[in-house]
PDB file of C-alpha atoms in Angstrom:
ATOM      1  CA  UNK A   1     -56.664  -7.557 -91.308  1.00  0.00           C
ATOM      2  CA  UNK A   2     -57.671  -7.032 -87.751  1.00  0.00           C
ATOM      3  CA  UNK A   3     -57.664  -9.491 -85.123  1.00  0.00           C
ATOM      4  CA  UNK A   4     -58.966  -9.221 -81.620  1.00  0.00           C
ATOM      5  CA  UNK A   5     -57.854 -11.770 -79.371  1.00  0.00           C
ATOM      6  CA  UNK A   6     -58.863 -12.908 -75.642  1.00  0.00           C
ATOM      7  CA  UNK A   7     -56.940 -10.939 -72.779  1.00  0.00           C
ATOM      8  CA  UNK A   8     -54.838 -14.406 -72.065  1.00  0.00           C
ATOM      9  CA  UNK A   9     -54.011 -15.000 -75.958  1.00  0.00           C
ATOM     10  CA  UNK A  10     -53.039 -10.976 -76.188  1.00  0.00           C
ATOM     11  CA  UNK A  11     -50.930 -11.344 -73.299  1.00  0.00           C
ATOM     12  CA  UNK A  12     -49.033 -14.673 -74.732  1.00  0.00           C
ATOM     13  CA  UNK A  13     -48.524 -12.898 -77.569  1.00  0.00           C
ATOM     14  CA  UNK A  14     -47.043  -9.340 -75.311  1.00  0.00           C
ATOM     15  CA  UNK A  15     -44.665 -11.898 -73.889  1.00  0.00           C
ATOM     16  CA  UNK A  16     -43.581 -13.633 -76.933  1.00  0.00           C
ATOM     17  CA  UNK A  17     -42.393 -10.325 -78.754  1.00  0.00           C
ATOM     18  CA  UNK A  18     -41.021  -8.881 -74.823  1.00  0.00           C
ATOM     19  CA  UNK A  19     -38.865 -12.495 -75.346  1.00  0.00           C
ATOM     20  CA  UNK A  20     -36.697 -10.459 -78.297  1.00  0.00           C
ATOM     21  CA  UNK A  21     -37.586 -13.446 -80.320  1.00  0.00           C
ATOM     22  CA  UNK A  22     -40.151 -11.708 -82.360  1.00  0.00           C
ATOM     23  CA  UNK A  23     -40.355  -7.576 -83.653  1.00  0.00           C
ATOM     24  CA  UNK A  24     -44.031  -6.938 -83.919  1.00  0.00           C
ATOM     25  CA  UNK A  25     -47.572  -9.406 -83.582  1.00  0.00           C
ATOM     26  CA  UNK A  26     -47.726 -10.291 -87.223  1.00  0.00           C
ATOM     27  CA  UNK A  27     -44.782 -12.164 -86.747  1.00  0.00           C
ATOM     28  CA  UNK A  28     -46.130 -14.052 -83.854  1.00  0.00           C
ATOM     29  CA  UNK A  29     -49.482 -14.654 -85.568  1.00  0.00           C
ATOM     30  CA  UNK A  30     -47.349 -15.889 -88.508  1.00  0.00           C
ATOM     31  CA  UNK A  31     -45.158 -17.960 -86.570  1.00  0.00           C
ATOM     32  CA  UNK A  32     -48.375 -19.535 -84.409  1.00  0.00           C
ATOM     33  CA  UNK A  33     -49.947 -20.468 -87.976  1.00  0.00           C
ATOM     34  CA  UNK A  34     -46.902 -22.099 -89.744  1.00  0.00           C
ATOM     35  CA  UNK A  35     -46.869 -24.597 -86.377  1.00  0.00           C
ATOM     36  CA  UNK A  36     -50.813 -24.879 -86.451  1.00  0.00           C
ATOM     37  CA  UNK A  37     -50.144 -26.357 -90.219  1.00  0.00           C
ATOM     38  CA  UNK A  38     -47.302 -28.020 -89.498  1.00  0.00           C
ATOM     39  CA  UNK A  39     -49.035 -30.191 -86.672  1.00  0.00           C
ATOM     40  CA  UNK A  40     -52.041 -30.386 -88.882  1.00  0.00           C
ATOM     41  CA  UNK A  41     -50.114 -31.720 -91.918  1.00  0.00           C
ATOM     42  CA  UNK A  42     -48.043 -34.399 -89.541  1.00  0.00           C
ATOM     43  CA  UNK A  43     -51.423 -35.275 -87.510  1.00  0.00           C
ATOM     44  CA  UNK A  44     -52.661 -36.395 -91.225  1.00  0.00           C
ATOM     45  CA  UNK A  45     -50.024 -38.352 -92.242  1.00  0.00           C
ATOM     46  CA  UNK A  46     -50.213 -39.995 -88.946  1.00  0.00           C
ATOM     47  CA  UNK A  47     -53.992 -40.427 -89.195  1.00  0.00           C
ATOM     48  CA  UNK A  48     -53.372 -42.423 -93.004  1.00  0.00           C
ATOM     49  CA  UNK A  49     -50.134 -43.915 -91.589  1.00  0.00           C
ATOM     50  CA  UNK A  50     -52.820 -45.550 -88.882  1.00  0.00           C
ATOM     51  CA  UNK A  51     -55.362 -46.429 -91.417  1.00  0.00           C
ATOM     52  CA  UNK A  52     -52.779 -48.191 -93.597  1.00  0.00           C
ATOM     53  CA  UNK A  53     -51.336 -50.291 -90.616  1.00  0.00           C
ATOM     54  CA  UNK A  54     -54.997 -51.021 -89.653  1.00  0.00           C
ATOM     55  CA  UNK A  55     -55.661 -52.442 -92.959  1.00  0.00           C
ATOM     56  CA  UNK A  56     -52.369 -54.477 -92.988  1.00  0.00           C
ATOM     57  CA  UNK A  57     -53.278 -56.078 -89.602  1.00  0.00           C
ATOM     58  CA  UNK A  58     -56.651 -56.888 -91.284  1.00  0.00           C
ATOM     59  CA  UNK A  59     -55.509 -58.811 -93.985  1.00  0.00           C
ATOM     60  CA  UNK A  60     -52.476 -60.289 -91.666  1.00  0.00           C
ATOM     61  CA  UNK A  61     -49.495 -58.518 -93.328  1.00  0.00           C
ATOM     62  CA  UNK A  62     -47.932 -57.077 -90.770  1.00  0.00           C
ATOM     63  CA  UNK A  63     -43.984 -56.733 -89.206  1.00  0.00           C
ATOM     64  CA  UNK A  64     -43.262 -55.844 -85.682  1.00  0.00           C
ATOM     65  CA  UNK A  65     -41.714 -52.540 -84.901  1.00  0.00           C
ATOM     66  CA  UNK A  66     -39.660 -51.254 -81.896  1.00  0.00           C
ATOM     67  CA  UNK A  67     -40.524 -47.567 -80.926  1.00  0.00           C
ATOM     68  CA  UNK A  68     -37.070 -46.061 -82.531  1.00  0.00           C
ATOM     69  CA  UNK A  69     -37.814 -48.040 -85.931  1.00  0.00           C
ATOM     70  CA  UNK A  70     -41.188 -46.502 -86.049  1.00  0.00           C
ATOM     71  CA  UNK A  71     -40.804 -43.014 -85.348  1.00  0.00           C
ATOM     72  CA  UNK A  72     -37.621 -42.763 -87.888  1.00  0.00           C
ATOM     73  CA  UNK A  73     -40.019 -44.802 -90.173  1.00  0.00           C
ATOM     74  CA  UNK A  74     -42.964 -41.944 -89.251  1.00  0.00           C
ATOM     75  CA  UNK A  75     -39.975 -38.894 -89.866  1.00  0.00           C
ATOM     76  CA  UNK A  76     -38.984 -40.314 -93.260  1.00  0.00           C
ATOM     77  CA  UNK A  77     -42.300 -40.772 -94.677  1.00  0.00           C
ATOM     78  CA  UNK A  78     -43.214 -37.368 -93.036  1.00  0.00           C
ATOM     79  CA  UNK A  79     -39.773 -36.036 -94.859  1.00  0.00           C
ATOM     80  CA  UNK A  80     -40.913 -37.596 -98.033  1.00  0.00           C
ATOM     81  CA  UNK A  81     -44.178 -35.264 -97.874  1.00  0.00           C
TER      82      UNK A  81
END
C-alpha cells in the first residue's frame, strides 16, 4: 500500500519517528489508526450512553450524578465493551 500524505501530515509523521518513539512510518500510520478507532469506538458508546439517559429523562427515571460518578460510570461501561 502506498500513501501520499499532505506536506504538514508528512512532516508530523518525520517528527514522530525523529522522537525515537517510532522505527519506520508504518508504525506511525498504525499507531494513528488504533487511536482513530479507539476514539471512534468510545465516541459511540458515549453517543448510546446519551441516547439511553435521554430516554430515561423522558419517561422520568432518572438519578443525579456528580462528574467523578459519571465518568468512572462512562470508564466501566466503556471497560465492559
Amino acid at each position: 500500500m502506498t500513501i501520499t500524505l499532505p506536506l504538514a501530515l508528512d512532516a508530523l509523521v518525520a517528527r514522530k519517528m525523529a522522537s525515537g518513539m517510532y522505527e519506520n512510518e508504518g508504525e506511525v500510520v498504525r499507531e494513528a489508526l488504533r487511536q482513530m478507532e479507539f476514539r471512534e469506538s468510545a465516541l459511540g458508546l458515549l453517543h448510546q450512553e446519551a441516547a439511553s439517559g435521554f430516554d430515561q429523562l423522558d419517561r422520568g427515571d432518572s438519578i443525579e450524578m456528580d462528574r467523578d460518578t459519571f465518568v468512572n460510570h462512562f470508564r466501566r461501561r466503556r471497560q465492559a465493551v
